[in-house]
Amino acid sequence: MNTQQLALVFPGQGSQKVGMLAELGESFSSIKATFAEASDALGYDMWDLIQNGEQAQLNLTETTQPVLLTASVAVWRLWCEQGGIKPALLAGHSLGEFSALVCAGALEFADAVRLVRARGQFMQTAVPVGEGAMAAVLGLDDAQIVRICAEAAQGAGVVEAVNFNSPGQVVIAGQVAAVDRAIELLKAAGAKRAMPLPVSAPFHTSLMRPAGEKLALALADISLKAPLIPVVHNVHGKTESDPAVIKTLLVEQIYSAVKWVGCVETMVAAGIETTIECGPGKVLSGLNKRINKSLNCFNIESPDSLAAALESVS
């Protein structure tokens, strides 16, 4: 396969699970070595946590974010070690954008692990637990959902469309009363499903602006370089080479919608024919296939899926 036809993508929150990457960790020493690096940066045994810990602990956003970033970077390093070809583009969903920037050589791994733990803390404390909610909406077009959210927000509080994941699949978020109101209106408008998600904060809404301000301060102390492989950013679905602009996009991303459909369309327009998802689960592979049926989508989370992904590009 031509390098220009390949993109690697990195998952966001929701893909974490106890026991993830266990087989890869037993088969390839570099997986555990990457987790050991992250453990040194954070001061606890991350591999033990993901293999033997509680799912509830993994689901705390300040834990989830460094765990998933480390898993993605570990798989990326394994891909390179096993002779996988260099991709033309990288992209990540929300948190996954930080994973992409590490793999692109723009952000040091240890800095990123500490940064996303702080990001998780900032996001969790921006809105008190119990005051925010998110919901997945299936079966309506984007414009309808945006309009209904605006209607629901009248008098009920903040509710916004925050993840444009694939055609007919959008996530909304905001204050509990406003999200509940939007769910009622969306169902009345013909949504196939409008269901609350088990998350602890209204991510990617304007309510996250205080978290963005704190992240900006944290980023000020971190060195960011121009990516060696272009990264497609969630905020606008384009690549960016200027480190100062990338920092701004990472701040804006916290309180802006994730335009995943736009990211994938940009990759396809650039000639990408195959995407490989690095890390646990197949969430992005499923979304990518729904966005563009012609894409070949693979994921790497086990020795067998690694072999299939390597074979796909040979």
PDB file of C-alpha atoms in Angstrom:
ATOM      1  CA  MET A   1       0.000   0.000   0.000  1.00  0.00           C
ATOM      2  CA  ASN A   2       1.017   3.582  -0.703  1.00  0.00           C
ATOM      3  CA  THR A   3       1.683   5.634   2.471  1.00  0.00           C
ATOM      4  CA  GLN A   4      -0.644   8.302   1.088  1.00  0.00           C
ATOM      5  CA  GLN A   5      -3.605   5.943   1.394  1.00  0.00           C
ATOM      6  CA  LEU A   6      -3.256   5.237   5.148  1.00  0.00           C
ATOM      7  CA  ALA A   7      -4.397   7.143   8.255  1.00  0.00           C
ATOM      8  CA  LEU A   8      -4.104   6.043  11.875  1.00  0.00           C
ATOM      9  CA  VAL A   9      -6.819   7.154  14.286  1.00  0.00           C
ATOM     10  CA  PHE A  10      -6.980   7.225  18.074  1.00  0.00           C
ATOM     11  CA  PRO A  11     -10.073   6.644  20.271  1.00  0.00           C
ATOM     12  CA  GLY A  12     -11.539   8.907  22.921  1.00  0.00           C
ATOM     13  CA  GLN A  13     -13.372   8.283  26.179  1.00  0.00           C
ATOM     14  CA  GLY A  14     -15.712   5.304  26.234  1.00  0.00           C
ATOM     15  CA  SER A  15     -13.271   2.765  24.787  1.00  0.00           C
ATOM     16  CA  GLN A  16     -11.625   1.957  28.144  1.00  0.00           C
ATOM     17  CA  LYS A  17     -12.263  -1.417  29.787  1.00  0.00           C
ATOM     18  CA  VAL A  18     -10.642  -3.574  32.453  1.00  0.00           C
ATOM     19  CA  GLY A  19      -8.342  -6.095  30.779  1.00  0.00           C
ATOM     20  CA  MET A  20      -7.727  -4.000  27.664  1.00  0.00           C
ATOM     21  CA  LEU A  21      -4.599  -4.833  25.643  1.00  0.00           C
ATOM     22  CA  ALA A  22      -3.904  -7.838  27.930  1.00  0.00           C
ATOM     23  CA  GLU A  23      -2.933 -10.187  25.069  1.00  0.00           C
ATOM     24  CA  LEU A  24      -0.744  -7.560  23.412  1.00  0.00           C
ATOM     25  CA  GLY A  25       0.956  -6.903  26.743  1.00  0.00           C
ATOM     26  CA  GLU A  26       1.780 -10.592  27.173  1.00  0.00           C
ATOM     27  CA  SER A  27       3.038 -10.912  23.583  1.00  0.00           C
ATOM     28  CA  PHE A  28       5.047  -7.695  23.158  1.00  0.00           C
ATOM     29  CA  SER A  29       7.270  -6.196  25.860  1.00  0.00           C
ATOM     30  CA  SER A  30       7.041  -2.698  24.358  1.00  0.00           C
ATOM     31  CA  ILE A  31       3.368  -2.446  25.424  1.00  0.00           C
ATOM     32  CA  LYS A  32       4.166  -2.835  29.123  1.00  0.00           C
ATOM     33  CA  ALA A  33       7.259  -0.643  28.697  1.00  0.00           C
ATOM     34  CA  THR A  34       5.075   2.219  27.457  1.00  0.00           C
ATOM     35  CA  PHE A  35       2.714   1.764  30.395  1.00  0.00           C
ATOM     36  CA  ALA A  36       5.714   1.773  32.745  1.00  0.00           C
ATOM     37  CA  GLU A  37       6.757   5.149  31.303  1.00  0.00           C
ATOM     38  CA  ALA A  38       3.292   6.546  31.949  1.00  0.00           C
ATOM     39  CA  SER A  39       3.279   5.065  35.449  1.00  0.00           C
ATOM     40  CA  ASP A  40       6.548   6.855  36.213  1.00  0.00           C
ATOM     41  CA  ALA A  41       5.025  10.137  35.011  1.00  0.00           C
ATOM     42  CA  LEU A  42       1.879   9.783  37.139  1.00  0.00           C
ATOM     43  CA  GLY A  43       3.160   7.910  40.182  1.00  0.00           C
ATOM     44  CA  TYR A  44       0.929   4.813  40.091  1.00  0.00           C
ATOM     45  CA  ASP A  45       1.004   1.405  38.349  1.00  0.00           C
ATOM     46  CA  MET A  46      -1.199   2.029  35.336  1.00  0.00           C
ATOM     47  CA  TRP A  47      -0.868  -1.484  33.867  1.00  0.00           C
ATOM     48  CA  ASP A  48      -2.033  -3.028  37.143  1.00  0.00           C
ATOM     49  CA  LEU A  49      -4.965  -0.613  37.214  1.00  0.00           C
ATOM     50  CA  ILE A  50      -6.216  -1.524  33.738  1.00  0.00           C
ATOM     51  CA  GLN A  51      -5.748  -5.271  34.262  1.00  0.00           C
ATOM     52  CA  ASN A  52      -6.888  -5.661  37.879  1.00  0.00           C
ATOM     53  CA  GLY A  53      -8.683  -2.447  38.835  1.00  0.00           C
ATOM     54  CA  GLU A  54     -12.373  -1.565  38.961  1.00  0.00           C
ATOM     55  CA  GLN A  55     -14.252  -0.325  35.903  1.00  0.00           C
ATOM     56  CA  ALA A  56     -15.633   2.534  38.009  1.00  0.00           C
ATOM     57  CA  GLN A  57     -12.091   3.760  38.633  1.00  0.00           C
ATOM     58  CA  LEU A  58     -11.222   3.492  34.938  1.00  0.00           C
ATOM     59  CA  ASN A  59     -14.329   5.524  34.083  1.00  0.00           C
ATOM     60  CA  LEU A  60     -13.257   8.545  36.152  1.00  0.00           C
ATOM     61  CA  THR A  61     -12.255  11.024  33.480  1.00  0.00           C
ATOM     62  CA  GLU A  62      -8.946  11.962  35.131  1.00  0.00           C
ATOM     63  CA  THR A  63      -8.037   8.234  34.970  1.00  0.00           C
ATOM     64  CA  THR A  64      -9.644   7.447  31.615  1.00  0.00           C
ATOM     65  CA  GLN A  65      -7.758  10.129  29.718  1.00  0.00           C
ATOM     66  CA  PRO A  66      -4.156   9.109  30.582  1.00  0.00           C
ATOM     67  CA  VAL A  67      -5.055   5.398  30.340  1.00  0.00           C
ATOM     68  CA  LEU A  68      -6.422   5.706  26.806  1.00  0.00           C
ATOM     69  CA  LEU A  69      -3.622   7.998  25.658  1.00  0.00           C
ATOM     70  CA  THR A  70      -1.058   5.482  26.946  1.00  0.00           C
ATOM     71  CA  ALA A  71      -2.852   2.565  25.286  1.00  0.00           C
ATOM     72  CA  SER A  72      -2.915   4.401  21.950  1.00  0.00           C
ATOM     73  CA  VAL A  73       0.750   5.402  22.114  1.00  0.00           C
ATOM     74  CA  ALA A  74       1.705   1.832  23.087  1.00  0.00           C
ATOM     75  CA  VAL A  75      -0.116   0.452  20.036  1.00  0.00           C
ATOM     76  CA  TRP A  76       1.427   3.115  17.767  1.00  0.00           C
ATOM     77  CA  ARG A  77       4.917   2.216  18.981  1.00  0.00           C
ATOM     78  CA  LEU A  78       4.166  -1.465  18.397  1.00  0.00           C
ATOM     79  CA  TRP A  79       2.934  -0.671  14.873  1.00  0.00           C
ATOM     80  CA  CYS A  80       6.215   1.085  14.109  1.00  0.00           C
ATOM     81  CA  GLU A  81       8.282  -1.681  15.758  1.00  0.00           C
ATOM     82  CA  GLN A  82       6.520  -4.346  13.664  1.00  0.00           C
ATOM     83  CA  GLY A  83       7.315  -2.538  10.414  1.00  0.00           C
ATOM     84  CA  GLY A  84       3.903  -0.967   9.840  1.00  0.00           C
ATOM     85  CA  ILE A  85       4.113   1.723   7.167  1.00  0.00           C
ATOM     86  CA  LYS A  86       4.098   5.373   8.121  1.00  0.00           C
ATOM     87  CA  PRO A  87       0.628   6.898   7.672  1.00  0.00           C
ATOM     88  CA  ALA A  88      -0.048  10.044   5.669  1.00  0.00           C
ATOM     89  CA  LEU A  89      -2.393  11.472   8.329  1.00  0.00           C
ATOM     90  CA  LEU A  90      -3.303  11.030  11.982  1.00  0.00           C
ATOM     91  CA  ALA A  91      -6.494  11.981  13.831  1.00  0.00           C
ATOM     92  CA  GLY A  92      -8.072  11.347  17.210  1.00  0.00           C
ATOM     93  CA  HIS A  93     -11.538  11.746  18.681  1.00  0.00           C
ATOM     94  CA  SER A  94     -11.497  14.335  21.491  1.00  0.00           C
ATOM     95  CA  LEU A  95      -8.871  13.003  23.934  1.00  0.00           C
ATOM     96  CA  GLY A  96      -7.499  10.960  20.997  1.00  0.00           C
ATOM     97  CA  GLU A  97      -6.230  14.167  19.398  1.00  0.00           C
ATOM     98  CA  PHE A  98      -3.582  14.331  22.147  1.00  0.00           C
ATOM     99  CA  SER A  99      -2.594  10.725  21.352  1.00  0.00           C
ATOM    100  CA  ALA A 100      -2.275  11.697  17.684  1.00  0.00           C
ATOM    101  CA  LEU A 101      -0.018  14.652  18.538  1.00  0.00           C
ATOM    102  CA  VAL A 102       2.283  12.422  20.617  1.00  0.00           C
ATOM    103  CA  CYS A 103       2.534   9.919  17.769  1.00  0.00           C
ATOM    104  CA  ALA A 104       3.175  12.779  15.325  1.00  0.00           C
ATOM    105  CA  GLY A 105       6.190  13.863  17.384  1.00  0.00           C
ATOM    106  CA  ALA A 106       4.587  17.181  18.368  1.00  0.00           C
ATOM    107  CA  LEU A 107       4.127  16.454  22.079  1.00  0.00           C
ATOM    108  CA  GLU A 108       6.389  14.551  24.489  1.00  0.00           C
ATOM    109  CA  PHE A 109       4.709  11.422  25.857  1.00  0.00           C
ATOM    110  CA  ALA A 110       5.339  12.147  29.568  1.00  0.00           C
ATOM    111  CA  ASP A 111       4.104  15.732  29.139  1.00  0.00           C
ATOM    112  CA  ALA A 112       0.972  14.472  27.388  1.00  0.00           C
ATOM    113  CA  VAL A 113       0.156  11.906  30.093  1.00  0.00           C
ATOM    114  CA  ARG A 114       0.329  14.558  32.812  1.00  0.00           C
ATOM    115  CA  LEU A 115      -1.519  17.075  30.637  1.00  0.00           C
ATOM    116  CA  VAL A 116      -4.507  14.843  29.911  1.00  0.00           C
ATOM    117  CA  ARG A 117      -4.813  13.834  33.569  1.00  0.00           C
ATOM    118  CA  ALA A 118      -5.057  17.550  34.373  1.00  0.00           C
ATOM    119  CA  ARG A 119      -7.467  18.012  31.439  1.00  0.00           C
ATOM    120  CA  GLY A 120      -9.701  15.340  32.958  1.00  0.00           C
ATOM    121  CA  GLN A 121      -9.625  17.083  36.323  1.00  0.00           C
ATOM    122  CA  PHE A 122     -10.388  20.452  34.726  1.00  0.00           C
ATOM    123  CA  MET A 123     -13.308  19.015  32.751  1.00  0.00           C
ATOM    124  CA  GLN A 124     -14.774  17.218  35.776  1.00  0.00           C
ATOM    125  CA  THR A 125     -14.628  20.256  38.048  1.00  0.00           C
ATOM    126  CA  ALA A 126     -15.960  22.740  35.457  1.00  0.00           C
ATOM    127  CA  VAL A 127     -19.489  21.502  36.159  1.00  0.00           C
ATOM    128  CA  PRO A 128     -20.412  19.906  39.515  1.00  0.00           C
ATOM    129  CA  VAL A 129     -21.260  16.193  39.384  1.00  0.00           C
ATOM    130  CA  GLY A 130     -24.969  15.701  38.766  1.00  0.00           C
ATOM    131  CA  GLU A 131     -25.529  19.038  37.017  1.00  0.00           C
ATOM    132  CA  GLY A 132     -24.431  17.996  33.529  1.00  0.00           C
ATOM    133  CA  ALA A 133     -25.577  15.276  31.127  1.00  0.00           C
ATOM    134  CA  MET A 134     -24.945  13.899  27.651  1.00  0.00           C
ATOM    135  CA  ALA A 135     -27.179  11.906  25.308  1.00  0.00           C
ATOM    136  CA  ALA A 136     -26.787  10.088  21.998  1.00  0.00           C
ATOM    137  CA  VAL A 137     -29.285  10.888  19.254  1.00  0.00           C
ATOM    138  CA  LEU A 138     -29.910   8.556  16.314  1.00  0.00           C
ATOM    139  CA  GLY A 139     -31.943   9.084  13.192  1.00  0.00           C
ATOM    140  CA  LEU A 140     -32.198  12.862  12.722  1.00  0.00           C
ATOM    141  CA  ASP A 141     -30.076  15.143  10.556  1.00  0.00           C
ATOM    142  CA  ASP A 142     -27.549  17.511  12.099  1.00  0.00           C
ATOM    143  CA  ALA A 143     -29.472  20.705  11.344  1.00  0.00           C
ATOM    144  CA  GLN A 144     -32.636  19.348  13.021  1.00  0.00           C
ATOM    145  CA  ILE A 145     -30.697  18.447  16.162  1.00  0.00           C
ATOM    146  CA  VAL A 146     -28.979  21.847  16.360  1.00  0.00           C
ATOM    147  CA  ARG A 147     -32.337  23.598  15.933  1.00  0.00           C
ATOM    148  CA  ILE A 148     -34.091  21.453  18.559  1.00  0.00           C
ATOM    149  CA  CYS A 149     -31.246  21.984  21.052  1.00  0.00           C
ATOM    150  CA  ALA A 150     -31.651  25.752  20.602  1.00  0.00           C
ATOM    151  CA  GLU A 151     -35.385  25.384  21.223  1.00  0.00           C
ATOM    152  CA  ALA A 152     -34.849  23.204  24.327  1.00  0.00           C
ATOM    153  CA  ALA A 153     -32.334  25.690  25.725  1.00  0.00           C
ATOM    154  CA  GLN A 154     -34.987  28.405  25.926  1.00  0.00           C
ATOM    155  CA  GLY A 155     -35.593  28.690  29.647  1.00  0.00           C
ATOM    156  CA  ALA A 156     -34.164  25.233  30.434  1.00  0.00           C
ATOM    157  CA  GLY A 157     -30.418  25.998  30.359  1.00  0.00           C
ATOM    158  CA  VAL A 158     -27.519  24.997  28.139  1.00  0.00           C
ATOM    159  CA  VAL A 159     -27.860  22.109  25.673  1.00  0.00           C
ATOM    160  CA  GLU A 160     -25.744  21.819  22.530  1.00  0.00           C
ATOM    161  CA  ALA A 161     -24.827  19.325  19.805  1.00  0.00           C
ATOM    162  CA  VAL A 162     -21.275  18.342  20.730  1.00  0.00           C
ATOM    163  CA  ASN A 163     -20.166  15.269  18.757  1.00  0.00           C
ATOM    164  CA  PHE A 164     -20.952  14.922  15.056  1.00  0.00           C
ATOM    165  CA  ASN A 165     -19.875  11.277  14.980  1.00  0.00           C
ATOM    166  CA  SER A 166     -21.424   9.958  11.780  1.00  0.00           C
ATOM    167  CA  PRO A 167     -24.448  10.715   9.601  1.00  0.00           C
ATOM    168  CA  GLY A 168     -27.489  10.195  11.823  1.00  0.00           C
ATOM    169  CA  GLN A 169     -25.460   9.870  15.026  1.00  0.00           C
ATOM    170  CA  VAL A 170     -24.947  13.008  17.096  1.00  0.00           C
ATOM    171  CA  VAL A 171     -24.242  13.467  20.812  1.00  0.00           C
ATOM    172  CA  ILE A 172     -25.813  16.361  22.719  1.00  0.00           C
ATOM    173  CA  ALA A 173     -24.748  17.693  26.113  1.00  0.00           C
ATOM    174  CA  GLY A 174     -25.501  20.395  28.646  1.00  0.00           C
ATOM    175  CA  GLN A 175     -27.353  21.002  31.884  1.00  0.00           C
ATOM    176  CA  VAL A 176     -29.570  18.123  33.023  1.00  0.00           C
ATOM    177  CA  ALA A 177     -32.956  19.864  32.663  1.00  0.00           C
ATOM    178  CA  ALA A 178     -32.097  21.175  29.203  1.00  0.00           C
ATOM    179  CA  VAL A 179     -30.815  17.782  27.997  1.00  0.00           C
ATOM    180  CA  ASP A 180     -33.973  16.089  29.320  1.00  0.00           C
ATOM    181  CA  ARG A 181     -36.103  18.668  27.503  1.00  0.00           C
ATOM    182  CA  ALA A 182     -34.131  18.179  24.295  1.00  0.00           C
ATOM    183  CA  ILE A 183     -34.572  14.389  24.518  1.00  0.00           C
ATOM    184  CA  GLU A 184     -38.365  14.856  24.690  1.00  0.00           C
ATOM    185  CA  LEU A 185     -38.374  17.204  21.688  1.00  0.00           C
ATOM    186  CA  LEU A 186     -36.004  15.016  19.652  1.00  0.00           C
ATOM    187  CA  LYS A 187     -38.174  11.947  20.189  1.00  0.00           C
ATOM    188  CA  ALA A 188     -41.245  13.957  19.210  1.00  0.00           C
ATOM    189  CA  ALA A 189     -39.432  15.018  16.028  1.00  0.00           C
ATOM    190  CA  GLY A 190     -38.861  11.370  15.074  1.00  0.00           C
ATOM    191  CA  ALA A 191     -35.472  10.443  16.486  1.00  0.00           C
ATOM    192  CA  LYS A 192     -35.017   6.651  16.461  1.00  0.00           C
ATOM    193  CA  ARG A 193     -33.286   6.918  19.813  1.00  0.00           C
ATOM    194  CA  ALA A 194     -32.338   9.703  22.218  1.00  0.00           C
ATOM    195  CA  MET A 195     -30.694   8.114  25.211  1.00  0.00           C
ATOM    196  CA  PRO A 196     -28.682   9.475  28.136  1.00  0.00           C
ATOM    197  CA  LEU A 197     -25.006   8.429  28.276  1.00  0.00           C
ATOM    198  CA  PRO A 198     -23.222   7.283  31.454  1.00  0.00           C
ATOM    199  CA  VAL A 199     -20.793  10.207  31.663  1.00  0.00           C
ATOM    200  CA  SER A 200     -19.991  12.541  34.502  1.00  0.00           C
ATOM    201  CA  ALA A 201     -19.769  15.926  32.787  1.00  0.00           C
ATOM    202  CA  PRO A 202     -21.178  17.765  29.716  1.00  0.00           C
ATOM    203  CA  PHE A 203     -18.047  17.534  27.568  1.00  0.00           C
ATOM    204  CA  HIS A 204     -17.457  19.846  24.581  1.00  0.00           C
ATOM    205  CA  THR A 205     -20.127  22.365  25.583  1.00  0.00           C
ATOM    206  CA  SER A 206     -19.734  26.053  26.363  1.00  0.00           C
ATOM    207  CA  LEU A 207     -19.982  25.006  30.041  1.00  0.00           C
ATOM    208  CA  MET A 208     -16.410  23.713  29.646  1.00  0.00           C
ATOM    209  CA  ARG A 209     -14.910  27.170  29.050  1.00  0.00           C
ATOM    210  CA  PRO A 210     -13.450  27.313  32.601  1.00  0.00           C
ATOM    211  CA  ALA A 211     -11.680  24.008  31.852  1.00  0.00           C
ATOM    212  CA  GLY A 212     -10.350  25.514  28.620  1.00  0.00           C
ATOM    213  CA  GLU A 213      -8.896  28.471  30.500  1.00  0.00           C
ATOM    214  CA  LYS A 214      -7.090  26.136  32.912  1.00  0.00           C
ATOM    215  CA  LEU A 215      -5.829  23.966  30.050  1.00  0.00           C
ATOM    216  CA  ALA A 216      -4.434  27.061  28.337  1.00  0.00           C
ATOM    217  CA  LEU A 217      -2.368  27.815  31.448  1.00  0.00           C
ATOM    218  CA  ALA A 218      -1.132  24.209  31.608  1.00  0.00           C
ATOM    219  CA  LEU A 219      -0.222  24.249  27.901  1.00  0.00           C
ATOM    220  CA  ALA A 220       1.773  27.467  28.337  1.00  0.00           C
ATOM    221  CA  ASP A 221       4.411  25.472  30.226  1.00  0.00           C
ATOM    222  CA  ILE A 222       4.645  22.697  27.637  1.00  0.00           C
ATOM    223  CA  SER A 223       6.828  22.582  24.556  1.00  0.00           C
ATOM    224  CA  LEU A 224       4.948  21.715  21.384  1.00  0.00           C
ATOM    225  CA  LYS A 225       6.649  21.112  18.035  1.00  0.00           C
ATOM    226  CA  ALA A 226       5.363  21.034  14.480  1.00  0.00           C
ATOM    227  CA  PRO A 227       3.929  17.536  13.811  1.00  0.00           C
ATOM    228  CA  LEU A 228       6.097  15.220  11.693  1.00  0.00           C
ATOM    229  CA  ILE A 229       2.867  13.651  10.389  1.00  0.00           C
ATOM    230  CA  PRO A 230      -0.101  16.004   9.836  1.00  0.00           C
ATOM    231  CA  VAL A 231      -2.896  15.711  12.427  1.00  0.00           C
ATOM    232  CA  VAL A 232      -6.520  16.460  11.483  1.00  0.00           C
ATOM    233  CA  HIS A 233      -8.091  18.529  14.275  1.00  0.00           C
ATOM    234  CA  ASN A 234     -11.585  18.096  15.742  1.00  0.00           C
ATOM    235  CA  VAL A 235     -12.466  21.782  15.898  1.00  0.00           C
ATOM    236  CA  HIS A 236     -12.399  22.420  12.147  1.00  0.00           C
ATOM    237  CA  GLY A 237     -11.490  19.133  10.429  1.00  0.00           C
ATOM    238  CA  LYS A 238      -8.214  20.479   9.022  1.00  0.00           C
ATOM    239  CA  THR A 239      -4.480  19.992   9.623  1.00  0.00           C
ATOM    240  CA  GLU A 240      -2.250  22.585  11.266  1.00  0.00           C
ATOM    241  CA  SER A 241       1.534  22.913  11.466  1.00  0.00           C
ATOM    242  CA  ASP A 242       2.043  25.958  13.726  1.00  0.00           C
ATOM    243  CA  PRO A 243       2.537  24.822  17.376  1.00  0.00           C
ATOM    244  CA  ALA A 244       0.967  28.032  18.753  1.00  0.00           C
ATOM    245  CA  VAL A 245      -2.170  27.469  16.668  1.00  0.00           C
ATOM    246  CA  ILE A 246      -2.286  23.797  17.724  1.00  0.00           C
ATOM    247  CA  LYS A 247      -2.266  24.868  21.388  1.00  0.00           C
ATOM    248  CA  THR A 248      -5.193  27.199  20.697  1.00  0.00           C
ATOM    249  CA  LEU A 249      -7.101  24.393  18.962  1.00  0.00           C
ATOM    250  CA  LEU A 250      -6.540  22.049  21.924  1.00  0.00           C
ATOM    251  CA  VAL A 251      -8.023  24.686  24.249  1.00  0.00           C
ATOM    252  CA  GLU A 252     -10.981  25.388  21.942  1.00  0.00           C
ATOM    253  CA  GLN A 253     -11.610  21.659  21.542  1.00  0.00           C
ATOM    254  CA  ILE A 254     -12.660  21.331  25.211  1.00  0.00           C
ATOM    255  CA  TYR A 255     -15.680  23.611  24.714  1.00  0.00           C
ATOM    256  CA  SER A 256     -16.331  23.074  20.988  1.00  0.00           C
ATOM    257  CA  ALA A 257     -18.084  20.312  19.073  1.00  0.00           C
ATOM    258  CA  VAL A 258     -16.050  17.340  17.847  1.00  0.00           C
ATOM    259  CA  LYS A 259     -16.515  17.375  14.073  1.00  0.00           C
ATOM    260  CA  TRP A 260     -15.518  13.764  13.455  1.00  0.00           C
ATOM    261  CA  VAL A 261     -17.487  13.531  10.199  1.00  0.00           C
ATOM    262  CA  GLY A 262     -15.492  16.512   8.910  1.00  0.00           C
ATOM    263  CA  CYS A 263     -12.212  14.913  10.027  1.00  0.00           C
ATOM    264  CA  VAL A 264     -12.944  11.711   8.123  1.00  0.00           C
ATOM    265  CA  GLU A 265     -14.152  13.591   5.038  1.00  0.00           C
ATOM    266  CA  THR A 266     -10.862  15.548   5.050  1.00  0.00           C
ATOM    267  CA  MET A 267      -8.903  12.288   5.178  1.00  0.00           C
ATOM    268  CA  VAL A 268     -10.885  10.753   2.321  1.00  0.00           C
ATOM    269  CA  ALA A 269     -10.452  13.917   0.223  1.00  0.00           C
ATOM    270  CA  ALA A 270      -6.688  13.624   0.793  1.00  0.00           C
ATOM    271  CA  GLY A 271      -6.701  10.116  -0.706  1.00  0.00           C
ATOM    272  CA  ILE A 272      -6.997   7.985   2.425  1.00  0.00           C
ATOM    273  CA  GLU A 273      -8.435   4.544   1.676  1.00  0.00           C
ATOM    274  CA  THR A 274      -7.622   2.696   4.926  1.00  0.00           C
ATOM    275  CA  THR A 275      -7.896   3.739   8.581  1.00  0.00           C
ATOM    276  CA  ILE A 276      -6.357   1.799  11.458  1.00  0.00           C
ATOM    277  CA  GLU A 277      -7.624   2.470  14.981  1.00  0.00           C
ATOM    278  CA  CYS A 278      -4.882   2.262  17.623  1.00  0.00           C
ATOM    279  CA  GLY A 279      -6.183   1.247  21.023  1.00  0.00           C
ATOM    280  CA  PRO A 280      -9.022  -0.653  22.668  1.00  0.00           C
ATOM    281  CA  GLY A 281     -12.375  -1.067  20.954  1.00  0.00           C
ATOM    282  CA  LYS A 282     -13.684  -0.419  17.458  1.00  0.00           C
ATOM    283  CA  VAL A 283     -15.719   2.745  17.988  1.00  0.00           C
ATOM    284  CA  LEU A 284     -13.937   4.874  15.387  1.00  0.00           C
ATOM    285  CA  SER A 285     -13.718   2.017  12.884  1.00  0.00           C
ATOM    286  CA  GLY A 286     -17.506   1.728  13.028  1.00  0.00           C
ATOM    287  CA  LEU A 287     -18.020   5.475  12.686  1.00  0.00           C
ATOM    288  CA  ASN A 288     -15.536   5.774   9.816  1.00  0.00           C
ATOM    289  CA  LYS A 289     -17.281   3.031   7.850  1.00  0.00           C
ATOM    290  CA  ARG A 290     -20.638   4.761   8.342  1.00  0.00           C
ATOM    291  CA  ILE A 291     -19.195   8.091   7.206  1.00  0.00           C
ATOM    292  CA  ASN A 292     -17.641   6.588   4.068  1.00  0.00           C
ATOM    293  CA  LYS A 293     -18.522   3.026   3.076  1.00  0.00           C
ATOM    294  CA  SER A 294     -15.516   2.777   0.728  1.00  0.00           C
ATOM    295  CA  LEU A 295     -13.012   3.025   3.613  1.00  0.00           C
ATOM    296  CA  ASN A 296     -11.193  -0.104   4.752  1.00  0.00           C
ATOM    297  CA  CYS A 297     -11.257   0.075   8.565  1.00  0.00           C
ATOM    298  CA  PHE A 298      -9.074  -1.945  10.913  1.00  0.00           C
ATOM    299  CA  ASN A 299      -8.305  -1.720  14.612  1.00  0.00           C
ATOM    300  CA  ILE A 300      -5.422  -2.961  16.757  1.00  0.00           C
ATOM    301  CA  GLU A 301      -6.118  -4.232  20.269  1.00  0.00           C
ATOM    302  CA  SER A 302      -4.852  -7.859  20.142  1.00  0.00           C
ATOM    303  CA  PRO A 303      -2.137  -9.919  18.386  1.00  0.00           C
ATOM    304  CA  ASP A 304      -4.689 -11.163  15.829  1.00  0.00           C
ATOM    305  CA  SER A 305      -5.980  -7.682  14.992  1.00  0.00           C
ATOM    306  CA  LEU A 306      -2.362  -6.440  14.762  1.00  0.00           C
ATOM    307  CA  ALA A 307      -1.582  -9.191  12.234  1.00  0.00           C
ATOM    308  CA  ALA A 308      -4.698  -8.320  10.210  1.00  0.00           C
ATOM    309  CA  ALA A 309      -3.817  -4.607  10.171  1.00  0.00           C
ATOM    310  CA  LEU A 310      -0.221  -5.291   9.102  1.00  0.00           C
ATOM    311  CA  GLU A 311      -1.468  -7.645   6.392  1.00  0.00           C
ATOM    312  CA  SER A 312      -3.908  -5.002   5.129  1.00  0.00           C
ATOM    313  CA  VAL A 313      -1.111  -2.603   4.210  1.00  0.00           C
ATOM    314  CA  SER A 314       1.498  -5.071   2.969  1.00  0.00           C
TER     315      SER A 314
END
